Amino acid sequence: MSAEQTSFSDVPTLLVKIFGKDRPGITAGLFDTLAAYSVDVVDIEQVVTRGRMVLCALVTAPPRALEGDLRATVHSWAESIKMQAEIISGLGDNRPRGLGRSLVTVLGHPLTAEATAAIAAKIAKAGGNIDRIFRLAKYPVTAVEFAVSGVETEPLRTALVTDAGKLGVDVAVVAAGLHRRAQRLVVMDVDSTLIQDEVIELFAAHAGCEDEVAEVTAAAMRGELDFEQSLHARVALLEGLDVSVVDKVRSEVRLTPGARTLIRTLKRLGFQVGVVSGGFTQVTDDLKDRLGLDFAQANTLEIVDGKLTGRVTGEIVDRAGKARLLRRFAAEAGVPLSQTVAIGDGANDLDMLNAAGLGVAFNAKPVVREAAHTAVNVPFLDTVLYLLGITREEVEAADAHEED
């Protein structure tokens, strides 16, 4: 410990707790009262819930001869403003937090007492201690963050995420530290993630081959075809389709609720945002322009003489390709892979989700939810912001500032 640092380990201290109806001036009033006894502040914490305040101040104790007078004065002041006071003697600062510090974000729609109790019990069973709880959002979901110490992040994640779905909540567990806010690249899948649709199905509807495309998709899901085989088979069914359909499909694409908020907020915070898709550049390039994305890569439908040829050109974006593109985007953005976030819903997103610093399964199949770092199972894409520690109030304040 340097000379500039002060140790309170053996110093008599007082924990002063004030609670009651919140109103302006309480914090100032408490410390003005304590200032008369020349105490030093060791720690402060304040919580306000539905207009009720709990204010805790840990301060050095005054000389023994003055401690009784301090107690009486604080109680008298609290009564004068219709608050209650409690003062507890002790030695030193708060006990140090245990090794292994994590942030546990719980999303519920709604967040039930039963689920909260189960999560808290699992944290304790894993050897963790809850140091602090903070609400990140009250809508469109309830999101709360637990600061946990005493257990390493990976075993804590395993303990909490396994049965989260049964409890009706989504749980994300990340290591605490500055790196959480330093994740500066977010890359997401497009079909059924950024948008609500499957682009190949939109094209198939115009070609009158929806059933055939669905059959090929089902075969791929049964493992009878790999992604590249199924891509070529489905695109072949679009042969002869007029290029004018591209504009029609673009107009039919529906963004996932919260998509614009997610991207707008990330961009304001200095994040770079990209998409990778097993779909088509004819749609992703348009999304890149509309949403101000930094990166976009997908397969490209071949068009000759104003008609789709039923083939794709260039590099195929498949499961391995998405992970490769995540690494490429990170290199171009100058962002370490550990500081990236990937979001997707399908098995072909798994390599990308596992390669990223934080992989988020968004309304995904069970196999994807189990393999990803965390899962979100509500239909609002902007809930990913809460996993990054960004509160709803911060989002709304930024929106209001933009309007001004």
Coordinates of C-alpha atoms in Angstrom, one line a residue:
M1 CA 0.0 0.0 0.0
S2 CA 1.4 3.4 -1.0
A3 CA 1.9 6.3 1.4
E4 CA -1.0 8.1 -0.3
Q5 CA -3.4 5.3 0.6
T6 CA -5.1 5.0 4.0
S7 CA -5.9 1.7 5.7
F8 CA -9.0 1.6 7.9
S9 CA -8.5 -2.0 8.9
D10 CA -8.0 -1.3 12.6
V11 CA -9.8 2.1 12.8
P12 CA -13.1 2.2 14.8
T13 CA -15.9 3.0 12.4
L14 CA -19.7 3.6 12.5
L15 CA -22.2 2.4 10.0
V16 CA -24.9 5.1 9.9
K17 CA -28.2 4.0 8.2
I18 CA -31.0 6.4 7.4
F19 CA -34.3 5.1 5.9
G20 CA -37.7 6.5 5.1
K21 CA -39.5 8.5 2.5
D22 CA -37.1 10.0 -0.1
R23 CA -36.9 13.8 -0.6
P24 CA -34.2 16.2 -1.8
G25 CA -31.6 17.2 0.7
I26 CA -31.4 14.1 2.9
T27 CA -27.8 13.1 1.9
A28 CA -26.6 16.7 2.3
G29 CA -28.3 16.9 5.7
L30 CA -26.8 13.7 7.0
F31 CA -23.2 14.7 6.1
D32 CA -23.7 18.2 7.3
T33 CA -24.7 16.7 10.7
L34 CA -21.7 14.3 10.7
A35 CA -19.3 17.1 9.7
A36 CA -19.6 18.7 13.1
Y37 CA -17.7 15.6 14.5
S38 CA -14.9 15.8 11.9
V39 CA -15.4 12.2 10.8
D40 CA -14.0 10.8 7.5
V41 CA -16.1 9.0 4.9
V42 CA -15.1 5.4 4.2
D43 CA -18.0 4.3 2.1
I44 CA -21.5 5.5 1.0
E45 CA -24.3 3.6 -0.7
Q46 CA -27.9 4.8 -1.3
V47 CA -30.9 3.0 -2.8
V48 CA -34.3 4.4 -3.6
T49 CA -37.2 2.1 -4.4
R50 CA -40.7 3.4 -5.0
G51 CA -40.0 6.6 -3.1
R52 CA -38.4 4.9 -0.1
M53 CA -34.7 5.6 0.6
V54 CA -32.0 3.6 2.4
L55 CA -28.9 5.6 2.8
C56 CA -25.8 4.0 4.4
A57 CA -22.7 5.9 5.3
L58 CA -19.6 4.2 6.8
V59 CA -17.5 6.8 8.6
T60 CA -14.6 6.9 11.1
A61 CA -15.8 7.1 14.7
P62 CA -15.2 10.3 16.6
P63 CA -13.3 10.3 19.9
R64 CA -15.1 8.0 22.4
A65 CA -16.2 11.0 24.4
L66 CA -18.1 12.4 21.5
E67 CA -19.6 9.2 20.1
G68 CA -22.7 9.3 22.3
D69 CA -23.4 12.9 21.3
L70 CA -23.0 12.0 17.6
R71 CA -25.5 9.2 18.0
A72 CA -28.0 11.4 19.7
T73 CA -27.6 14.2 17.2
V74 CA -28.1 11.9 14.2
H75 CA -31.2 10.3 15.7
S76 CA -32.6 13.8 16.5
W77 CA -31.9 15.0 13.0
A78 CA -33.5 11.9 11.5
E79 CA -36.7 12.3 13.6
S80 CA -36.9 16.0 12.6
I81 CA -37.3 15.0 9.0
K82 CA -39.5 12.0 9.8
M83 CA -36.8 9.4 9.0
Q84 CA -35.4 6.6 11.0
A85 CA -31.7 6.1 11.9
E86 CA -29.6 3.1 12.9
I87 CA -26.0 3.3 14.0
I88 CA -23.7 0.3 14.3
S89 CA -20.2 0.3 15.7
G90 CA -17.4 -1.8 14.2
L91 CA -13.8 -1.9 13.0
G92 CA -12.5 -1.0 9.6
D93 CA -13.9 -1.0 6.1
N94 CA -16.3 -3.5 4.5
R95 CA -14.8 -7.0 4.3
P96 CA -13.0 -7.5 1.0
R97 CA -14.9 -9.1 -1.8
G98 CA -14.0 -12.6 -2.6
L99 CA -11.9 -13.6 -5.6
G100 CA -13.8 -14.1 -8.8
R101 CA -16.1 -11.2 -9.7
S102 CA -18.9 -11.5 -12.1
L103 CA -22.0 -9.6 -13.3
V104 CA -25.1 -11.6 -13.5
T105 CA -27.9 -10.1 -15.7
V106 CA -31.4 -11.6 -15.3
L107 CA -34.1 -10.7 -17.8
G108 CA -37.7 -11.6 -17.0
H109 CA -41.0 -10.9 -18.8
P110 CA -42.2 -10.8 -16.0
L111 CA -39.5 -11.4 -13.4
T112 CA -41.1 -13.5 -10.7
A113 CA -40.2 -13.8 -7.1
E114 CA -39.9 -17.5 -7.6
A115 CA -37.3 -17.1 -10.3
T116 CA -35.4 -14.4 -8.4
A117 CA -35.3 -16.7 -5.3
A118 CA -34.0 -19.6 -7.5
I119 CA -31.2 -17.5 -9.1
A120 CA -30.1 -16.2 -5.7
A121 CA -30.1 -19.7 -4.2
K122 CA -28.0 -21.0 -7.1
I123 CA -25.5 -18.2 -6.7
A124 CA -25.1 -19.1 -3.0
K125 CA -24.8 -22.8 -3.8
A126 CA -22.1 -22.1 -6.3
G127 CA -20.1 -20.3 -3.5
G128 CA -20.9 -16.8 -4.6
N129 CA -21.9 -13.8 -2.6
I130 CA -24.3 -11.1 -3.9
D131 CA -22.6 -7.7 -3.2
R132 CA -25.0 -5.4 -5.0
I133 CA -28.2 -5.6 -7.0
F134 CA -29.3 -2.9 -9.6
R135 CA -32.2 -2.6 -11.9
L136 CA -31.3 -2.0 -15.5
A137 CA -34.7 -1.8 -17.1
K138 CA -38.4 -2.1 -16.3
Y139 CA -39.6 -2.5 -19.8
P140 CA -40.0 -4.1 -22.3
V141 CA -38.6 -6.6 -19.9
T142 CA -37.5 -6.4 -16.3
A143 CA -33.7 -6.5 -16.2
V144 CA -31.6 -6.7 -13.0
E145 CA -27.9 -7.0 -12.5
F146 CA -26.3 -8.9 -9.6
A147 CA -22.6 -8.1 -8.7
V148 CA -21.3 -11.4 -7.4
S149 CA -17.9 -12.3 -5.9
G150 CA -16.4 -15.4 -4.4
V151 CA -16.7 -17.7 -7.4
E152 CA -15.1 -17.7 -10.9
T153 CA -17.2 -16.7 -13.9
E154 CA -17.3 -20.0 -15.8
P155 CA -18.6 -22.3 -13.0
L156 CA -21.1 -19.6 -12.0
R157 CA -22.3 -19.3 -15.6
T158 CA -22.7 -23.1 -15.8
A159 CA -24.7 -23.1 -12.5
L160 CA -27.1 -20.3 -13.5
V161 CA -27.6 -20.7 -17.2
T162 CA -28.5 -24.4 -17.3
D163 CA -32.0 -24.2 -15.9
A164 CA -32.8 -20.6 -16.6
G165 CA -35.3 -21.5 -19.3
K166 CA -37.3 -23.6 -16.8
L167 CA -37.5 -20.5 -14.5
G168 CA -38.9 -18.3 -17.3
V169 CA -35.9 -16.0 -17.3
D170 CA -32.8 -15.3 -19.4
V171 CA -29.5 -15.2 -17.5
A172 CA -26.1 -13.8 -18.7
V173 CA -22.9 -14.1 -16.7
V174 CA -19.8 -12.1 -17.6
A175 CA -16.6 -11.3 -15.8
A176 CA -16.7 -7.9 -14.1
G177 CA -14.1 -5.3 -15.2
L178 CA -13.4 -2.5 -17.6
H179 CA -13.5 -4.8 -20.6
R180 CA -17.3 -5.1 -20.4
R181 CA -17.7 -1.6 -21.6
A182 CA -14.8 -2.0 -24.0
Q183 CA -16.6 -4.5 -26.3
R184 CA -16.5 -2.3 -29.3
L185 CA -17.8 -4.6 -32.1
V186 CA -21.2 -6.2 -32.4
V187 CA -21.9 -8.6 -35.3
M188 CA -25.2 -10.2 -35.8
D189 CA -27.0 -12.7 -38.0
V190 CA -29.8 -11.3 -40.2
D191 CA -32.6 -13.8 -40.8
S192 CA -34.7 -14.2 -37.7
T193 CA -32.3 -12.1 -35.7
L194 CA -31.9 -8.5 -37.1
I195 CA -35.1 -9.1 -39.1
Q196 CA -38.2 -11.2 -38.5
D197 CA -38.1 -12.9 -41.8
E198 CA -36.2 -15.6 -43.8
V199 CA -35.1 -13.8 -46.9
I200 CA -35.0 -17.0 -49.1
E201 CA -38.7 -17.6 -48.2
L202 CA -39.6 -14.0 -49.3
F203 CA -38.0 -14.7 -52.7
A204 CA -39.6 -18.1 -52.9
A205 CA -43.0 -16.6 -52.4
H206 CA -42.6 -14.5 -55.5
A207 CA -41.3 -17.5 -57.4
G208 CA -44.2 -19.7 -56.3
C209 CA -41.9 -22.3 -54.8
E210 CA -42.4 -21.9 -51.1
D211 CA -43.2 -25.5 -50.5
E212 CA -40.1 -26.7 -52.4
V213 CA -37.8 -24.3 -50.5
A214 CA -39.4 -25.5 -47.2
E215 CA -38.7 -29.1 -48.1
V216 CA -35.0 -28.3 -48.7
T217 CA -34.8 -26.4 -45.5
A218 CA -36.3 -29.3 -43.6
A219 CA -33.8 -31.7 -45.2
A220 CA -31.0 -29.5 -44.1
M221 CA -32.3 -29.3 -40.5
R222 CA -32.5 -33.2 -40.5
G223 CA -28.8 -33.2 -41.4
E224 CA -29.4 -34.6 -44.9
L225 CA -27.8 -31.6 -46.5
D226 CA -25.1 -29.2 -45.3
F227 CA -25.7 -25.5 -45.5
E228 CA -23.9 -25.0 -48.8
Q229 CA -25.8 -27.8 -50.4
S230 CA -29.1 -26.5 -49.2
L231 CA -28.2 -23.0 -50.2
H232 CA -27.5 -24.0 -53.8
A233 CA -30.6 -26.2 -53.9
R234 CA -32.9 -23.5 -52.7
V235 CA -31.4 -20.7 -54.9
A236 CA -31.7 -23.0 -57.9
L237 CA -35.5 -22.8 -57.4
L238 CA -35.4 -19.1 -58.0
E239 CA -34.0 -19.4 -61.6
G240 CA -35.7 -17.0 -64.0
L241 CA -37.2 -14.7 -61.3
D242 CA -37.2 -11.1 -62.6
V243 CA -34.7 -8.7 -60.8
S244 CA -37.6 -6.4 -60.0
V245 CA -38.4 -8.8 -57.2
V246 CA -35.4 -7.7 -55.3
D247 CA -37.0 -4.3 -54.5
K248 CA -40.2 -6.0 -53.5
V249 CA -38.4 -8.3 -51.1
R250 CA -36.5 -5.3 -49.6
S251 CA -39.8 -3.6 -48.9
E252 CA -41.2 -6.7 -47.3
V253 CA -38.4 -7.2 -44.8
R254 CA -39.5 -6.5 -41.2
L255 CA -37.0 -5.4 -38.7
T256 CA -37.1 -7.2 -35.3
P257 CA -38.6 -5.0 -32.5
G258 CA -35.8 -3.1 -30.9
A259 CA -33.4 -3.5 -33.8
R260 CA -33.2 0.2 -34.6
T261 CA -32.8 1.1 -30.9
L262 CA -30.0 -1.4 -30.4
I263 CA -28.0 -0.2 -33.4
R264 CA -28.6 3.5 -32.7
T265 CA -27.5 3.1 -29.1
L266 CA -24.4 1.1 -29.9
K267 CA -23.3 3.6 -32.5
R268 CA -23.8 6.5 -30.0
L269 CA -21.5 4.6 -27.6
G270 CA -18.8 4.2 -30.2
F271 CA -19.4 0.6 -31.1
Q272 CA -19.0 -0.7 -34.6
V273 CA -21.8 -2.9 -35.8
G274 CA -21.9 -5.4 -38.6
V275 CA -24.1 -8.2 -40.0
V276 CA -23.2 -11.6 -41.5
S277 CA -25.8 -13.6 -43.3
G278 CA -26.4 -16.8 -45.1
G279 CA -28.9 -14.7 -47.0
F280 CA -28.1 -12.3 -49.8
T281 CA -26.2 -9.1 -50.4
Q282 CA -29.2 -7.8 -52.4
V283 CA -30.9 -7.4 -49.0
T284 CA -28.0 -6.9 -46.5
D285 CA -26.4 -4.1 -48.5
D286 CA -29.8 -2.2 -48.3
L287 CA -29.9 -2.9 -44.5
K288 CA -26.3 -1.6 -44.2
D289 CA -27.3 1.7 -45.9
R290 CA -30.6 2.1 -44.0
L291 CA -29.2 1.3 -40.6
G292 CA -25.8 2.9 -40.9
L293 CA -23.9 -0.4 -40.3
D294 CA -20.1 -0.6 -40.5
F295 CA -19.9 -4.1 -42.0
A296 CA -22.1 -6.4 -44.0
Q297 CA -21.4 -9.7 -45.8
A298 CA -23.7 -12.3 -47.3
N299 CA -24.1 -14.5 -50.3
T300 CA -24.8 -12.9 -53.7
L301 CA -27.5 -13.9 -56.0
E302 CA -26.2 -14.0 -59.6
I303 CA -28.3 -11.8 -62.0
V304 CA -27.9 -11.9 -65.8
D305 CA -30.0 -10.0 -68.3
G306 CA -32.3 -8.9 -65.5
K307 CA -33.1 -12.4 -64.3
L308 CA -31.9 -14.5 -61.4
T309 CA -29.8 -17.4 -62.7
G310 CA -30.5 -19.7 -59.8
R311 CA -26.8 -19.5 -58.7
V312 CA -24.8 -17.6 -56.2
T313 CA -21.4 -16.0 -56.8
G314 CA -18.4 -15.3 -54.7
E315 CA -17.4 -16.5 -51.3
I316 CA -20.1 -18.6 -49.6
V317 CA -21.1 -17.4 -46.1
D318 CA -21.8 -20.6 -44.1
R319 CA -21.2 -21.6 -40.5
A320 CA -17.4 -21.4 -40.7
G321 CA -17.6 -18.3 -42.9
K322 CA -19.5 -16.4 -40.3
A323 CA -16.8 -17.0 -37.7
R324 CA -14.2 -16.1 -40.3
L325 CA -16.0 -12.8 -41.1
L326 CA -16.3 -12.0 -37.4
R327 CA -12.5 -12.2 -37.1
R328 CA -12.0 -10.2 -40.3
F329 CA -14.4 -7.4 -39.1
A330 CA -12.6 -7.4 -35.7
A331 CA -9.2 -7.0 -37.4
E332 CA -10.5 -4.2 -39.6
A333 CA -12.1 -2.5 -36.7
G334 CA -8.9 -2.9 -34.6
V335 CA -10.9 -4.7 -31.9
P336 CA -9.6 -7.8 -30.0
L337 CA -11.8 -10.8 -30.5
S338 CA -12.3 -10.9 -26.8
Q339 CA -14.0 -7.6 -27.0
T340 CA -16.6 -8.6 -29.6
V341 CA -20.3 -9.5 -29.3
A342 CA -22.0 -11.9 -31.7
I343 CA -25.8 -12.4 -31.9
G344 CA -27.5 -15.2 -33.8
D345 CA -30.3 -17.8 -33.7
G346 CA -29.3 -20.8 -35.8
A347 CA -26.8 -23.7 -35.7
N348 CA -24.9 -22.0 -38.5
D349 CA -24.2 -19.1 -36.1
L350 CA -22.6 -21.3 -33.4
D351 CA -18.9 -21.0 -34.6
M352 CA -19.4 -17.2 -34.6
L353 CA -21.1 -17.2 -31.2
N354 CA -18.3 -19.3 -29.6
A355 CA -15.5 -17.2 -31.2
A356 CA -16.8 -13.9 -29.9
G357 CA -16.0 -12.5 -26.4
L358 CA -19.8 -12.7 -25.7
G359 CA -22.1 -14.9 -27.8
V360 CA -25.8 -14.3 -27.5
A361 CA -28.4 -16.8 -28.7
F362 CA -31.4 -14.8 -29.7
N363 CA -34.7 -16.7 -29.7
A364 CA -32.6 -19.7 -30.7
K365 CA -33.1 -23.4 -31.0
P366 CA -32.2 -25.4 -27.8
V367 CA -28.9 -26.6 -29.2
V368 CA -27.8 -23.1 -29.9
R369 CA -29.0 -21.8 -26.5
E370 CA -27.1 -24.5 -24.7
A371 CA -23.8 -23.8 -26.6
A372 CA -23.9 -20.0 -26.5
H373 CA -22.5 -17.9 -23.6
T374 CA -26.0 -16.6 -22.9
A375 CA -29.5 -16.5 -24.4
V376 CA -32.3 -14.0 -24.9
N377 CA -35.8 -15.5 -25.4
V378 CA -37.9 -12.3 -25.6
P379 CA -38.7 -10.8 -29.0
F380 CA -36.9 -7.5 -28.3
L381 CA -33.4 -7.2 -29.8
D382 CA -32.5 -4.1 -27.8
T383 CA -32.5 -6.3 -24.6
V384 CA -29.0 -7.2 -25.6
L385 CA -28.0 -3.7 -24.4
Y386 CA -28.8 -4.8 -20.8
L387 CA -26.3 -7.6 -21.1
L388 CA -23.7 -4.9 -21.8
G389 CA -24.7 -3.0 -18.6
I390 CA -26.5 -0.3 -20.5
T391 CA -29.7 0.8 -18.7
R392 CA -33.1 1.7 -20.2
E393 CA -32.7 5.2 -18.7
E394 CA -29.4 5.8 -20.5
V395 CA -31.0 4.7 -23.8
E396 CA -34.0 7.1 -23.3
A397 CA -31.8 10.0 -22.1
A398 CA -29.7 9.6 -25.3
D399 CA -32.8 9.6 -27.4
A400 CA -34.1 12.7 -25.8
H401 CA -30.8 14.5 -26.2
E402 CA -30.8 13.6 -29.9
E403 CA -34.3 15.1 -30.3
D404 CA -33.2 18.3 -28.6

